[in-house]
DNA sequence: CGCGGAGTTGAACGCATTCAAGTCTTGTGG
DNA sequence: CCACAAGACTTGAATGCGTTCAACTCCGCG
């Protein structure tokens, strides 16, 4: 894989070095894209899966008055439009937020993996399931949590996802979003996002400045956002590290032992 | 496939009659389950995928004060826990809402399809992507729409999904949820759900009574909810039918022609 | 007959939106 | 080098949507 294309770091639990070699043969040349640039339009036919080598992007839908709801934030190392691999087009728009580097993987090449490397093929299914879990959790976040908690929860997610890729340490992470963007991600107005951010700041939990979130109290932030990260399906070592840093039993603590039920039958 | 197990009706665009024959060999005996019964517990290891032959179920997460947020409603004909197929456990709970009939498909048998019937294997990926799209849209619904619109939008989705399976006609559909459930699905209190429902009623859009939603003005309901159903990825004939019934260009109207761009490269 | 769950309605409160004004920073052109 | 414009951020005040608390009805069921 050419310099800079670091799939192995992005999904350490899913792609081993052999996989990465194999994938290196499949992608086209990386492309630089400006900030605030639409990558994919809802409903438009696409033939390549985009791997976000660097930079941030967002998936969103617009309401009928043109206001935007972010569905998920995509961080460096994400495949950002895998659904298109199986259905050929997307039900939402995708745009960069910061300047970005995108690596196109032609669908055809990925499809061929089913024959040539079925294990690897399955990994893409796993990636898209992880994606789905992130969407689900977004519904929980905006549906159930109050303003301050929504932002704290959102920050905690972005932290955990970047931390899992070694893109940041426990003290902070990159988040090149405006307060308006954060509002659109968390389902609130920019003004209110501002007020909630200043609450988090004055409570000594975190500060956002210059596209960087500095974390002053990670357990406090996670608590404020009722954050539990089991839905990220992180590999065990990283999961343990997060548990150590955050404290709460929000991870796999709840995963049950091997004696669990195996079907609906058992729960009659 | 034994009487009652009607996969073909559930996914007419994904499973043909040969597929259904093939799947018939894989499932265990259907199981009756009471209403309000938890089928799967978050984090618990599962070995069977559950096909919801009949009845309604919900996927949900709880906040730290124990209040529930529905992530999606599962209707008859849904595979309700496919994520567990690839990762072995779930990040959320699933419970029945009405009495239900569940058909367990052992994971192993489905995995074997990769070798024996790769096309069919892929269809399960497609099903789970459709699922993901429904979750995404839920985030849009609760994040961007106001109370009345959230409920109208939710009703429109449940209608469209049941209509696509011929479980209902254009005049109404089954929805055995209490108003409290609807509140949990749409991110609001039961009291407010009640008020929004009575608005929809008094505006002549729809009524909910006895577990049945009667639709009085389908285009009006869809408009009130800003509903667009492209995200359901429905097969063309059904999509056209919905467009005829609802009117608005909310479906594939936006799907672009074959001349579309093929990668990030083209949009610099 | 009485209980409990679901639905309905009123009234007070409070969180979030809206409108608006003003600061600060950045980049651009004179 | 300064002037100016544009965008991001901040803050105040008024409004209103949704929550909360509470009371009451209706219905099915023991």
Short mmCIF file of N, CA and C in Angstrom, two decimals, chain A residues 100-255:
data_model
loop_
_atom_site.label_atom_id
_atom_site.label_comp_id
_atom_site.label_asym_id
_atom_site.label_seq_id
_atom_site.Cartn_x
_atom_site.Cartn_y
_atom_site.Cartn_z
N UNK A 100 -9.52 17.13 3.10
CA UNK A 100 -9.47 15.68 3.29
C UNK A 100 -8.72 15.00 2.15
N UNK A 101 -8.30 13.78 2.44
CA UNK A 101 -7.72 12.94 1.40
C UNK A 101 -8.58 11.68 1.29
N UNK A 102 -9.12 11.47 0.10
CA UNK A 102 -10.03 10.35 -0.14
C UNK A 102 -9.37 9.32 -1.04
N UNK A 103 -9.54 8.05 -0.69
CA UNK A 103 -8.99 6.98 -1.51
C UNK A 103 -10.15 6.17 -2.10
N UNK A 104 -10.32 6.21 -3.41
CA UNK A 104 -11.43 5.47 -4.04
C UNK A 104 -11.09 3.99 -4.23
N UNK A 105 -11.98 3.13 -3.76
CA UNK A 105 -11.88 1.68 -4.00
C UNK A 105 -13.01 1.27 -4.93
N UNK A 106 -12.71 0.95 -6.17
CA UNK A 106 -13.79 0.55 -7.08
C UNK A 106 -14.59 -0.61 -6.50
N UNK A 107 -15.90 -0.49 -6.59
CA UNK A 107 -16.78 -1.53 -6.05
C UNK A 107 -16.41 -2.91 -6.59
N UNK A 108 -16.14 -2.94 -7.89
CA UNK A 108 -15.91 -4.24 -8.52
C UNK A 108 -14.81 -5.02 -7.82
N UNK A 109 -13.72 -4.33 -7.53
CA UNK A 109 -12.61 -5.00 -6.89
C UNK A 109 -12.99 -5.57 -5.53
N UNK A 110 -13.79 -4.83 -4.80
CA UNK A 110 -14.21 -5.31 -3.48
C UNK A 110 -15.15 -6.51 -3.63
N UNK A 111 -16.02 -6.43 -4.63
CA UNK A 111 -16.92 -7.57 -4.84
C UNK A 111 -16.15 -8.84 -5.15
N UNK A 112 -15.09 -8.68 -5.92
CA UNK A 112 -14.31 -9.86 -6.30
C UNK A 112 -13.72 -10.57 -5.09
N UNK A 113 -13.57 -9.86 -4.00
CA UNK A 113 -12.99 -10.46 -2.80
C UNK A 113 -13.84 -11.63 -2.30
N UNK A 114 -15.12 -11.60 -2.62
CA UNK A 114 -15.96 -12.69 -2.14
C UNK A 114 -15.42 -14.03 -2.61
N UNK A 115 -14.89 -14.04 -3.83
CA UNK A 115 -14.32 -15.29 -4.36
C UNK A 115 -12.89 -15.50 -3.86
N UNK A 116 -12.10 -14.42 -3.97
CA UNK A 116 -10.67 -14.58 -3.76
C UNK A 116 -10.27 -14.59 -2.29
N UNK A 117 -10.95 -13.76 -1.50
CA UNK A 117 -10.60 -13.72 -0.07
C UNK A 117 -11.85 -13.53 0.77
N UNK A 118 -12.63 -14.58 0.88
CA UNK A 118 -13.94 -14.47 1.55
C UNK A 118 -13.86 -13.90 2.97
N UNK A 119 -12.82 -14.24 3.69
CA UNK A 119 -12.68 -13.71 5.06
C UNK A 119 -12.63 -12.19 5.04
N UNK A 120 -11.86 -11.68 4.10
CA UNK A 120 -11.69 -10.24 4.00
C UNK A 120 -12.99 -9.58 3.57
N UNK A 121 -13.67 -10.26 2.65
CA UNK A 121 -14.96 -9.77 2.18
C UNK A 121 -15.90 -9.56 3.37
N UNK A 122 -15.93 -10.56 4.25
CA UNK A 122 -16.78 -10.47 5.43
C UNK A 122 -16.45 -9.26 6.31
N UNK A 123 -15.17 -8.90 6.33
CA UNK A 123 -14.78 -7.79 7.19
C UNK A 123 -15.49 -6.50 6.78
N UNK A 124 -15.74 -6.36 5.49
CA UNK A 124 -16.44 -5.15 5.07
C UNK A 124 -17.88 -5.14 5.57
N UNK A 125 -18.44 -6.31 5.64
CA UNK A 125 -19.77 -6.40 6.25
C UNK A 125 -19.69 -5.94 7.72
N UNK A 126 -18.65 -6.41 8.39
CA UNK A 126 -18.49 -6.01 9.79
C UNK A 126 -18.32 -4.51 9.93
N UNK A 127 -17.55 -3.93 9.02
CA UNK A 127 -17.37 -2.47 9.08
C UNK A 127 -18.72 -1.77 8.93
N UNK A 128 -19.54 -2.25 8.03
CA UNK A 128 -20.80 -1.57 7.81
C UNK A 128 -21.77 -1.81 8.97
N UNK A 129 -21.59 -2.91 9.68
CA UNK A 129 -22.43 -3.13 10.86
C UNK A 129 -22.02 -2.20 12.00
N UNK A 130 -20.73 -1.97 12.11
CA UNK A 130 -20.23 -1.04 13.12
C UNK A 130 -20.79 0.35 12.84
N UNK A 131 -20.80 0.67 11.57
CA UNK A 131 -21.40 1.90 11.11
C UNK A 131 -22.85 2.02 11.52
N UNK A 132 -23.59 0.95 11.29
CA UNK A 132 -25.00 0.94 11.64
C UNK A 132 -25.19 1.17 13.13
N UNK A 133 -24.31 0.58 13.92
CA UNK A 133 -24.41 0.74 15.37
C UNK A 133 -24.20 2.19 15.76
N UNK A 134 -23.30 2.86 15.05
CA UNK A 134 -23.06 4.28 15.32
C UNK A 134 -24.31 5.10 14.99
N UNK A 135 -24.97 4.75 13.93
CA UNK A 135 -26.21 5.45 13.58
C UNK A 135 -27.28 5.22 14.64
N UNK A 136 -27.41 3.98 15.04
CA UNK A 136 -28.38 3.66 16.08
C UNK A 136 -28.14 4.50 17.31
N UNK A 137 -26.88 4.56 17.69
CA UNK A 137 -26.56 5.28 18.92
C UNK A 137 -26.84 6.77 18.75
N UNK A 138 -26.70 7.27 17.53
CA UNK A 138 -27.04 8.67 17.28
C UNK A 138 -28.52 8.91 17.55
N UNK A 139 -29.34 7.94 17.18
CA UNK A 139 -30.77 8.08 17.44
C UNK A 139 -31.04 8.12 18.94
N UNK A 140 -30.33 7.28 19.67
CA UNK A 140 -30.46 7.32 21.12
C UNK A 140 -30.03 8.68 21.67
N UNK A 141 -28.91 9.16 21.20
CA UNK A 141 -28.35 10.42 21.70
C UNK A 141 -29.32 11.58 21.53
N UNK A 142 -29.79 11.78 20.31
CA UNK A 142 -30.65 12.94 20.09
C UNK A 142 -32.08 12.69 20.56
N UNK A 143 -32.46 11.42 20.67
CA UNK A 143 -33.82 11.15 21.09
C UNK A 143 -34.01 11.18 22.59
N UNK A 144 -32.99 10.81 23.32
CA UNK A 144 -33.18 10.58 24.75
C UNK A 144 -32.43 11.57 25.67
N UNK A 145 -31.34 12.16 25.18
CA UNK A 145 -30.52 12.99 26.06
C UNK A 145 -30.83 14.48 25.92
N UNK A 146 -30.62 15.23 26.98
CA UNK A 146 -30.81 16.68 26.95
C UNK A 146 -29.59 17.35 26.32
N UNK A 147 -29.71 18.62 26.05
CA UNK A 147 -28.71 19.34 25.29
C UNK A 147 -27.27 19.15 25.74
N UNK A 148 -27.00 19.43 26.99
CA UNK A 148 -25.64 19.33 27.48
C UNK A 148 -25.13 17.89 27.34
N UNK A 149 -25.97 16.95 27.70
CA UNK A 149 -25.58 15.54 27.63
C UNK A 149 -25.35 15.10 26.18
N UNK A 150 -26.15 15.64 25.27
CA UNK A 150 -25.96 15.27 23.85
C UNK A 150 -24.57 15.63 23.39
N UNK A 151 -24.14 16.84 23.73
CA UNK A 151 -22.82 17.27 23.28
C UNK A 151 -21.73 16.47 23.98
N UNK A 152 -21.88 16.28 25.27
CA UNK A 152 -20.88 15.50 26.01
C UNK A 152 -20.79 14.09 25.42
N UNK A 153 -21.93 13.52 25.13
CA UNK A 153 -21.96 12.18 24.57
C UNK A 153 -21.32 12.14 23.18
N UNK A 154 -21.63 13.13 22.40
CA UNK A 154 -21.04 13.21 21.06
C UNK A 154 -19.53 13.34 21.14
N UNK A 155 -19.06 14.21 21.99
CA UNK A 155 -17.61 14.36 22.17
C UNK A 155 -16.98 13.04 22.62
N UNK A 156 -17.64 12.38 23.54
CA UNK A 156 -17.08 11.13 24.05
C UNK A 156 -16.98 10.09 22.94
N UNK A 157 -17.99 10.06 22.07
CA UNK A 157 -17.91 9.11 20.95
C UNK A 157 -16.75 9.43 20.04
N UNK A 158 -16.65 10.68 19.65
CA UNK A 158 -15.59 11.05 18.72
C UNK A 158 -14.22 10.78 19.35
N UNK A 159 -14.12 11.07 20.63
CA UNK A 159 -12.88 10.74 21.34
C UNK A 159 -12.59 9.24 21.26
N UNK A 160 -13.57 8.44 21.64
CA UNK A 160 -13.34 7.00 21.70
C UNK A 160 -12.95 6.44 20.34
N UNK A 161 -13.61 6.93 19.30
CA UNK A 161 -13.32 6.41 17.97
C UNK A 161 -11.92 6.80 17.52
N UNK A 162 -11.52 8.01 17.83
CA UNK A 162 -10.17 8.42 17.44
C UNK A 162 -9.12 7.74 18.31
N UNK A 163 -9.45 7.61 19.57
CA UNK A 163 -8.52 6.95 20.48
C UNK A 163 -8.27 5.51 20.04
N UNK A 164 -9.32 4.86 19.59
CA UNK A 164 -9.19 3.47 19.15
C UNK A 164 -8.24 3.33 17.97
N UNK A 165 -8.07 4.41 17.21
CA UNK A 165 -7.16 4.37 16.06
C UNK A 165 -5.83 5.03 16.36
N UNK A 166 -5.64 5.37 17.62
CA UNK A 166 -4.39 6.04 17.98
C UNK A 166 -4.26 7.38 17.26
N UNK A 167 -5.37 8.03 17.05
CA UNK A 167 -5.32 9.35 16.43
C UNK A 167 -5.23 10.45 17.49
N UNK A 168 -5.37 10.06 18.73
CA UNK A 168 -5.30 11.06 19.79
C UNK A 168 -4.92 10.35 21.09
N UNK A 169 -4.56 11.13 22.10
CA UNK A 169 -4.38 10.53 23.42
C UNK A 169 -5.52 10.98 24.32
N UNK A 170 -5.43 10.65 25.58
CA UNK A 170 -6.55 10.86 26.48
C UNK A 170 -6.84 12.33 26.79
N UNK A 171 -5.94 13.22 26.39
CA UNK A 171 -6.08 14.62 26.78
C UNK A 171 -6.86 15.47 25.79
N UNK A 172 -7.15 14.93 24.64
CA UNK A 172 -7.90 15.73 23.67
C UNK A 172 -7.88 15.10 22.30
N UNK A 173 -8.60 15.72 21.39
CA UNK A 173 -8.68 15.16 20.03
C UNK A 173 -9.07 16.26 19.06
N UNK A 174 -8.79 16.00 17.79
CA UNK A 174 -9.13 16.96 16.75
C UNK A 174 -10.63 16.92 16.46
N UNK A 175 -11.23 18.07 16.30
CA UNK A 175 -12.64 18.14 15.94
C UNK A 175 -12.88 19.45 15.20
N UNK A 176 -12.55 19.46 13.90
CA UNK A 176 -12.59 20.71 13.14
C UNK A 176 -14.00 21.10 12.74
N UNK A 177 -14.91 21.13 13.71
CA UNK A 177 -16.29 21.52 13.44
C UNK A 177 -16.57 22.90 14.01
N UNK A 178 -17.40 23.65 13.35
CA UNK A 178 -17.88 24.90 13.95
C UNK A 178 -18.96 24.55 14.97
N UNK A 179 -19.31 25.52 15.77
CA UNK A 179 -20.37 25.27 16.73
C UNK A 179 -21.69 25.01 16.03
N UNK A 180 -21.84 25.60 14.85
CA UNK A 180 -23.05 25.33 14.06
C UNK A 180 -23.09 23.86 13.64
N UNK A 181 -21.95 23.34 13.24
CA UNK A 181 -21.87 21.92 12.87
C UNK A 181 -22.25 21.04 14.05
N UNK A 182 -21.72 21.38 15.20
CA UNK A 182 -22.00 20.59 16.38
C UNK A 182 -23.49 20.61 16.68
N UNK A 183 -24.09 21.77 16.49
CA UNK A 183 -25.53 21.86 16.64
C UNK A 183 -26.25 20.92 15.68
N UNK A 184 -25.79 20.89 14.46
CA UNK A 184 -26.45 20.04 13.46
C UNK A 184 -26.23 18.56 13.76
N UNK A 185 -25.12 18.24 14.39
CA UNK A 185 -24.87 16.85 14.74
C UNK A 185 -25.71 16.43 15.94
N UNK A 186 -25.93 17.36 16.85
CA UNK A 186 -26.61 17.02 18.10
C UNK A 186 -28.07 17.46 18.13
N UNK A 187 -28.56 17.96 17.02
CA UNK A 187 -29.97 18.32 16.96
C UNK A 187 -30.33 19.53 17.78
N UNK A 188 -29.55 20.59 17.67
CA UNK A 188 -29.91 21.82 18.38
C UNK A 188 -29.41 23.02 17.59
N UNK A 189 -29.82 24.22 17.99
CA UNK A 189 -29.41 25.43 17.28
C UNK A 189 -27.97 25.77 17.63
N UNK A 190 -27.31 26.51 16.76
CA UNK A 190 -25.93 26.93 17.04
C UNK A 190 -25.85 27.71 18.35
N UNK A 191 -26.81 28.55 18.58
CA UNK A 191 -26.81 29.35 19.81
C UNK A 191 -26.83 28.46 21.04
N UNK A 192 -27.68 27.46 20.98
CA UNK A 192 -27.77 26.59 22.13
C UNK A 192 -26.53 25.72 22.28
N UNK A 193 -25.97 25.30 21.16
CA UNK A 193 -24.72 24.55 21.20
C UNK A 193 -23.66 25.38 21.91
N UNK A 194 -23.62 26.63 21.57
CA UNK A 194 -22.67 27.54 22.22
C UNK A 194 -22.86 27.55 23.75
N UNK A 195 -24.09 27.67 24.17
CA UNK A 195 -24.34 27.74 25.61
C UNK A 195 -23.99 26.43 26.31
N UNK A 196 -24.30 25.34 25.68
CA UNK A 196 -23.99 24.04 26.29
C UNK A 196 -22.48 23.83 26.35
N UNK A 197 -21.79 24.28 25.29
CA UNK A 197 -20.33 24.18 25.31
C UNK A 197 -19.74 24.99 26.44
N UNK A 198 -20.30 26.16 26.66
CA UNK A 198 -19.72 26.98 27.71
C UNK A 198 -20.04 26.39 29.09
N UNK A 199 -21.14 25.67 29.18
CA UNK A 199 -21.41 24.94 30.43
C UNK A 199 -20.35 23.88 30.67
N UNK A 200 -20.11 23.07 29.64
CA UNK A 200 -19.10 22.01 29.76
C UNK A 200 -17.75 22.61 30.15
N UNK A 201 -17.47 23.78 29.58
CA UNK A 201 -16.20 24.43 29.87
C UNK A 201 -16.16 24.88 31.33
N UNK A 202 -17.23 25.55 31.75
CA UNK A 202 -17.21 26.12 33.11
C UNK A 202 -17.29 25.02 34.17
N UNK A 203 -17.76 23.85 33.76
CA UNK A 203 -17.78 22.73 34.71
C UNK A 203 -16.44 21.99 34.74
N UNK A 204 -15.52 22.46 33.92
CA UNK A 204 -14.20 21.85 33.93
C UNK A 204 -14.14 20.50 33.25
N UNK A 205 -15.03 20.26 32.30
CA UNK A 205 -15.03 18.97 31.61
C UNK A 205 -14.18 19.00 30.35
N UNK A 206 -14.41 20.00 29.51
CA UNK A 206 -13.64 20.08 28.28
C UNK A 206 -13.78 21.47 27.65
N UNK A 207 -12.86 21.78 26.75
CA UNK A 207 -12.96 23.02 25.99
C UNK A 207 -12.75 22.73 24.51
N UNK A 208 -13.48 23.47 23.69
CA UNK A 208 -13.31 23.36 22.24
C UNK A 208 -12.71 24.67 21.74
N UNK A 209 -11.57 24.56 21.09
CA UNK A 209 -10.93 25.78 20.58
C UNK A 209 -10.03 25.45 19.41
N UNK A 210 -10.24 26.18 18.34
CA UNK A 210 -9.38 25.98 17.17
C UNK A 210 -9.44 24.59 16.60
N UNK A 211 -10.61 24.01 16.61
CA UNK A 211 -10.75 22.69 16.02
C UNK A 211 -10.19 21.56 16.86
N UNK A 212 -9.93 21.84 18.13
CA UNK A 212 -9.40 20.81 19.02
C UNK A 212 -10.21 20.80 20.31
N UNK A 213 -10.62 19.62 20.73
CA UNK A 213 -11.28 19.49 22.02
C UNK A 213 -10.23 19.07 23.04
N UNK A 214 -10.06 19.88 24.06
CA UNK A 214 -9.17 19.52 25.15
C UNK A 214 -9.99 18.94 26.28
N UNK A 215 -9.62 17.77 26.71
CA UNK A 215 -10.39 17.08 27.74
C UNK A 215 -9.75 17.35 29.10
N UNK A 216 -10.53 17.91 30.01
CA UNK A 216 -10.00 18.18 31.34
C UNK A 216 -10.43 17.11 32.34
N UNK A 217 -11.54 16.48 32.06
CA UNK A 217 -12.05 15.47 32.99
C UNK A 217 -12.82 14.43 32.19
N UNK A 218 -12.09 13.40 31.77
CA UNK A 218 -12.69 12.41 30.88
C UNK A 218 -13.82 11.63 31.54
N UNK A 219 -13.62 11.11 32.74
CA UNK A 219 -14.74 10.41 33.36
C UNK A 219 -15.95 11.32 33.54
N UNK A 220 -15.68 12.58 33.90
CA UNK A 220 -16.77 13.53 34.07
C UNK A 220 -17.52 13.78 32.78
N UNK A 221 -16.77 13.89 31.70
CA UNK A 221 -17.39 14.12 30.40
C UNK A 221 -18.26 12.94 30.01
N UNK A 222 -17.71 11.75 30.18
CA UNK A 222 -18.47 10.53 29.83
C UNK A 222 -19.71 10.42 30.69
N UNK A 223 -19.57 10.78 31.96
CA UNK A 223 -20.72 10.72 32.85
C UNK A 223 -21.79 11.73 32.43
N UNK A 224 -21.35 12.94 32.12
CA UNK A 224 -22.30 13.97 31.70
C UNK A 224 -23.07 13.53 30.45
N UNK A 225 -22.42 12.72 29.61
CA UNK A 225 -23.06 12.28 28.38
C UNK A 225 -23.66 10.89 28.47
N UNK A 226 -23.64 10.31 29.67
CA UNK A 226 -24.13 8.94 29.87
C UNK A 226 -23.52 8.01 28.83
N UNK A 227 -22.24 8.19 28.61
CA UNK A 227 -21.60 7.50 27.50
C UNK A 227 -21.20 6.07 27.84
N UNK A 228 -21.60 5.15 26.99
CA UNK A 228 -21.19 3.75 27.07
C UNK A 228 -20.79 3.35 25.66
N UNK A 229 -19.67 2.69 25.51
CA UNK A 229 -19.12 2.53 24.17
C UNK A 229 -19.16 1.10 23.65
N UNK A 230 -19.97 0.28 24.27
CA UNK A 230 -20.09 -1.09 23.78
C UNK A 230 -20.48 -1.14 22.31
N UNK A 231 -21.29 -0.15 21.88
CA UNK A 231 -21.80 -0.16 20.51
C UNK A 231 -20.69 0.05 19.48
N UNK A 232 -19.51 0.49 19.90
CA UNK A 232 -18.43 0.69 18.95
C UNK A 232 -17.71 -0.62 18.61
N UNK A 233 -18.03 -1.66 19.35
CA UNK A 233 -17.45 -2.98 19.10
C UNK A 233 -15.93 -2.89 18.98
N UNK A 234 -15.29 -2.30 19.95
CA UNK A 234 -13.84 -2.13 19.89
C UNK A 234 -13.13 -3.41 20.31
N UNK A 235 -11.94 -3.64 19.78
CA UNK A 235 -11.18 -4.83 20.18
C UNK A 235 -10.83 -4.76 21.67
N UNK A 236 -10.68 -5.91 22.27
CA UNK A 236 -10.55 -5.98 23.73
C UNK A 236 -9.47 -5.08 24.35
N UNK A 237 -8.25 -5.08 23.83
CA UNK A 237 -7.23 -4.26 24.51
C UNK A 237 -7.61 -2.78 24.57
N UNK A 238 -8.14 -2.27 23.47
CA UNK A 238 -8.54 -0.86 23.45
C UNK A 238 -9.70 -0.63 24.39
N UNK A 239 -10.61 -1.58 24.39
CA UNK A 239 -11.75 -1.49 25.27
C UNK A 239 -11.30 -1.41 26.73
N UNK A 240 -10.34 -2.23 27.07
CA UNK A 240 -9.84 -2.24 28.45
C UNK A 240 -9.17 -0.91 28.79
N UNK A 241 -8.45 -0.39 27.82
CA UNK A 241 -7.79 0.89 28.03
C UNK A 241 -8.81 1.99 28.30
N UNK A 242 -9.86 1.99 27.51
CA UNK A 242 -10.91 2.99 27.71
C UNK A 242 -11.55 2.84 29.08
N UNK A 243 -11.79 1.61 29.45
CA UNK A 243 -12.38 1.38 30.76
C UNK A 243 -11.49 1.94 31.86
N UNK A 244 -10.19 1.76 31.68
CA UNK A 244 -9.26 2.27 32.66
C UNK A 244 -9.31 3.81 32.70
N UNK A 245 -9.40 4.42 31.53
CA UNK A 245 -9.39 5.88 31.46
C UNK A 245 -10.71 6.50 31.92
N UNK A 246 -11.80 5.88 31.55
CA UNK A 246 -13.11 6.47 31.81
C UNK A 246 -13.70 5.96 33.11
N UNK A 247 -13.40 4.71 33.41
CA UNK A 247 -13.84 4.20 34.70
C UNK A 247 -15.13 3.42 34.65
N UNK A 248 -16.19 4.07 34.28
CA UNK A 248 -17.50 3.43 34.30
C UNK A 248 -17.50 2.08 33.57
N UNK A 249 -18.45 1.29 33.90
CA UNK A 249 -18.59 -0.01 33.25
C UNK A 249 -19.45 0.14 32.01
N UNK A 250 -19.02 1.00 31.14
CA UNK A 250 -19.85 1.28 29.97
C UNK A 250 -19.50 0.43 28.78
N UNK A 251 -18.52 -0.40 28.95
CA UNK A 251 -18.00 -1.13 27.80
C UNK A 251 -18.63 -2.50 27.71
N UNK A 252 -17.82 -3.51 27.73
CA UNK A 252 -18.33 -4.85 27.57
C UNK A 252 -18.66 -5.46 28.91
N UNK A 253 -18.60 -4.65 29.93
CA UNK A 253 -18.94 -5.14 31.25
C UNK A 253 -20.23 -5.94 31.20
N UNK A 254 -21.09 -5.51 30.30
CA UNK A 254 -22.39 -6.17 30.26
C UNK A 254 -22.40 -7.41 29.38
N UNK A 255 -21.31 -7.65 28.69
CA UNK A 255 -21.36 -8.83 27.82
C UNK A 255 -21.46 -10.07 28.67
#
